[in-house]
Amino acid sequence: MQVKAQGEAPGIGPHEPHGAGTYLIGLAYAVVLTVASFWAATTSFVYAPAVPVLLATLAIAQMGVHVSFFLHISSAPDQANNFLALAFGVFVTALIVFGSMMIMSHLNHNMMPMDELMKMQR
């Protein structure tokens, strides 16, 4: 009996058959999550203020499916470099996005009101 290593992504084991099987399973999960997202955005069965939280949850699950089934990144010991590269990429992206939002917020706060700006141009 083959024991699977903890933290191993689907389809990367040395004794697992490599092929389209894991990609098709990932595709099925991705399609189900996409359909669920569209359903949640257009239905009235979900409490309206909870829709953004539900969509964010489904988006995070979608990212997990892509990372696991298509990129084959896991927390296994031999995947440490791939996992660190992914974490660094997420960190840099978040730093750029939130830094830009903070800069725009400060610019908006320090900007002169439009009516005073128009008076100066006359």
mmCIF file of C-alpha atoms in Angstrom:
data_model
loop_
_atom_site.group_PDB
_atom_site.id
_atom_site.type_symbol
_atom_site.label_atom_id
_atom_site.label_comp_id
_atom_site.label_asym_id
_atom_site.label_seq_id
_atom_site.Cartn_x
_atom_site.Cartn_y
_atom_site.Cartn_z
ATOM 1 C CA MET A 1 0.000 0.000 0.000
ATOM 2 C CA GLN A 2 1.421 3.343 -1.084
ATOM 3 C CA VAL A 3 1.194 6.083 1.536
ATOM 4 C CA LYS A 4 0.823 9.552 0.083
ATOM 5 C CA ALA A 5 3.125 12.241 1.438
ATOM 6 C CA GLN A 6 1.424 14.953 3.437
ATOM 7 C CA GLY A 7 1.016 18.198 1.525
ATOM 8 C CA GLU A 8 1.408 16.606 -1.896
ATOM 9 C CA ALA A 9 -0.535 18.190 -4.735
ATOM 10 C CA PRO A 10 -2.723 15.983 -6.939
ATOM 11 C CA GLY A 11 -0.928 14.462 -9.895
ATOM 12 C CA ILE A 12 2.689 15.020 -8.820
ATOM 13 C CA GLY A 13 3.377 11.735 -7.064
ATOM 14 C CA PRO A 14 6.042 9.490 -8.638
ATOM 15 C CA HIS A 15 3.645 6.520 -8.766
ATOM 16 C CA GLU A 16 0.607 8.443 -9.970
ATOM 17 C CA PRO A 17 -0.204 8.316 -13.662
ATOM 18 C CA HIS A 18 0.560 11.639 -15.272
ATOM 19 C CA GLY A 19 -2.035 12.745 -17.718
ATOM 20 C CA ALA A 20 -5.150 14.708 -18.275
ATOM 21 C CA GLY A 21 -7.026 13.177 -15.323
ATOM 22 C CA THR A 22 -5.925 15.654 -12.672
ATOM 23 C CA TYR A 23 -6.327 18.554 -15.089
ATOM 24 C CA LEU A 24 -9.889 17.473 -15.906
ATOM 25 C CA ILE A 25 -10.719 17.172 -12.194
ATOM 26 C CA GLY A 26 -9.295 20.668 -11.647
ATOM 27 C CA LEU A 27 -11.257 21.951 -14.631
ATOM 28 C CA ALA A 28 -14.450 20.464 -13.208
ATOM 29 C CA TYR A 29 -13.835 22.138 -9.841
ATOM 30 C CA ALA A 30 -13.033 25.452 -11.552
ATOM 31 C CA VAL A 31 -16.204 25.311 -13.666
ATOM 32 C CA VAL A 32 -18.349 24.485 -10.615
ATOM 33 C CA LEU A 33 -16.838 27.380 -8.656
ATOM 34 C CA THR A 34 -17.303 29.765 -11.601
ATOM 35 C CA VAL A 35 -20.948 28.774 -12.041
ATOM 36 C CA ALA A 36 -21.473 29.129 -8.275
ATOM 37 C CA SER A 37 -19.986 32.638 -8.406
ATOM 38 C CA PHE A 38 -22.283 33.720 -11.220
ATOM 39 C CA TRP A 39 -25.243 32.165 -9.425
ATOM 40 C CA ALA A 40 -24.377 33.938 -6.157
ATOM 41 C CA ALA A 41 -24.071 37.286 -7.923
ATOM 42 C CA THR A 42 -27.431 37.028 -9.673
ATOM 43 C CA THR A 43 -29.684 35.219 -7.192
ATOM 44 C CA SER A 44 -31.905 36.624 -4.498
ATOM 45 C CA PHE A 45 -31.526 33.544 -2.261
ATOM 46 C CA VAL A 46 -28.346 34.936 -0.701
ATOM 47 C CA TYR A 47 -28.600 37.770 1.844
ATOM 48 C CA ALA A 48 -27.532 40.846 -0.159
ATOM 49 C CA PRO A 49 -24.819 42.187 2.212
ATOM 50 C CA ALA A 50 -23.269 38.698 2.324
ATOM 51 C CA VAL A 51 -22.801 38.434 -1.451
ATOM 52 C CA PRO A 52 -19.338 40.116 -1.509
ATOM 53 C CA VAL A 53 -18.136 37.798 1.265
ATOM 54 C CA LEU A 54 -19.458 34.759 -0.592
ATOM 55 C CA LEU A 55 -17.840 35.896 -3.846
ATOM 56 C CA ALA A 56 -14.517 36.485 -2.076
ATOM 57 C CA THR A 57 -14.712 33.009 -0.535
ATOM 58 C CA LEU A 58 -15.445 31.418 -3.898
ATOM 59 C CA ALA A 59 -12.590 33.405 -5.483
ATOM 60 C CA ILE A 60 -10.126 32.179 -2.849
ATOM 61 C CA ALA A 61 -11.330 28.603 -3.406
ATOM 62 C CA GLN A 62 -10.873 29.116 -7.160
ATOM 63 C CA MET A 63 -7.287 30.279 -6.590
ATOM 64 C CA GLY A 64 -6.672 27.211 -4.429
ATOM 65 C CA VAL A 65 -7.922 24.921 -7.190
ATOM 66 C CA HIS A 66 -5.663 26.594 -9.749
ATOM 67 C CA VAL A 67 -2.599 26.467 -7.498
ATOM 68 C CA SER A 68 -3.166 22.842 -6.544
ATOM 69 C CA PHE A 69 -4.459 21.213 -9.730
ATOM 70 C CA PHE A 70 -2.830 23.287 -12.487
ATOM 71 C CA LEU A 71 0.388 24.670 -10.967
ATOM 72 C CA HIS A 72 0.891 21.606 -8.716
ATOM 73 C CA ILE A 73 2.182 23.746 -5.868
ATOM 74 C CA SER A 74 1.780 22.214 -2.417
ATOM 75 C CA SER A 75 3.320 22.421 1.028
ATOM 76 C CA ALA A 76 5.397 19.264 0.515
ATOM 77 C CA PRO A 77 9.093 19.557 1.459
ATOM 78 C CA ASP A 78 10.264 19.294 -2.157
ATOM 79 C CA GLN A 79 7.940 22.143 -3.158
ATOM 80 C CA ALA A 80 9.403 24.695 -0.728
ATOM 81 C CA ASN A 81 11.036 26.849 -3.418
ATOM 82 C CA ASN A 82 7.871 26.946 -5.533
ATOM 83 C CA PHE A 83 5.764 27.799 -2.499
ATOM 84 C CA LEU A 84 8.153 30.580 -1.441
ATOM 85 C CA ALA A 85 8.185 32.016 -4.969
ATOM 86 C CA LEU A 86 4.377 32.040 -4.995
ATOM 87 C CA ALA A 87 4.255 33.666 -1.548
ATOM 88 C CA PHE A 88 6.778 36.316 -2.641
ATOM 89 C CA GLY A 89 4.752 37.058 -5.780
ATOM 90 C CA VAL A 90 1.572 37.461 -3.734
ATOM 91 C CA PHE A 91 3.436 39.729 -1.291
ATOM 92 C CA VAL A 92 4.834 41.973 -4.036
ATOM 93 C CA THR A 93 1.450 42.211 -5.756
ATOM 94 C CA ALA A 94 -0.296 43.083 -2.487
ATOM 95 C CA LEU A 95 2.415 45.643 -1.682
ATOM 96 C CA ILE A 96 1.968 47.362 -5.047
ATOM 97 C CA VAL A 97 -1.842 47.345 -4.906
ATOM 98 C CA PHE A 98 -2.200 48.507 -1.291
ATOM 99 C CA GLY A 99 0.680 50.978 -1.618
ATOM 100 C CA SER A 100 -0.966 52.527 -4.674
ATOM 101 C CA MET A 101 -4.288 52.728 -2.848
ATOM 102 C CA MET A 102 -2.608 54.413 0.114
ATOM 103 C CA ILE A 103 -0.858 56.951 -2.138
ATOM 104 C CA MET A 104 -4.114 57.749 -3.950
ATOM 105 C CA SER A 105 -5.925 58.130 -0.630
ATOM 106 C CA HIS A 106 -3.320 60.596 0.636
ATOM 107 C CA LEU A 107 -3.400 62.529 -2.636
ATOM 108 C CA ASN A 108 -7.184 62.741 -2.452
ATOM 109 C CA HIS A 109 -7.028 63.897 1.166
ATOM 110 C CA ASN A 110 -4.439 66.614 0.443
ATOM 111 C CA MET A 111 -6.018 67.867 -2.780
ATOM 112 C CA MET A 112 -7.616 71.289 -2.828
ATOM 113 C CA PRO A 113 -11.417 71.292 -3.222
ATOM 114 C CA MET A 114 -12.513 71.682 -6.838
ATOM 115 C CA ASP A 115 -14.396 74.979 -6.362
ATOM 116 C CA GLU A 116 -11.301 76.644 -4.883
ATOM 117 C CA LEU A 117 -9.171 75.240 -7.672
ATOM 118 C CA MET A 118 -11.539 76.702 -10.275
ATOM 119 C CA LYS A 119 -11.413 80.119 -8.569
ATOM 120 C CA MET A 120 -7.611 80.115 -8.827
ATOM 121 C CA GLN A 121 -7.726 79.551 -12.589
ATOM 122 C CA ARG A 122 -9.865 82.641 -13.242
#
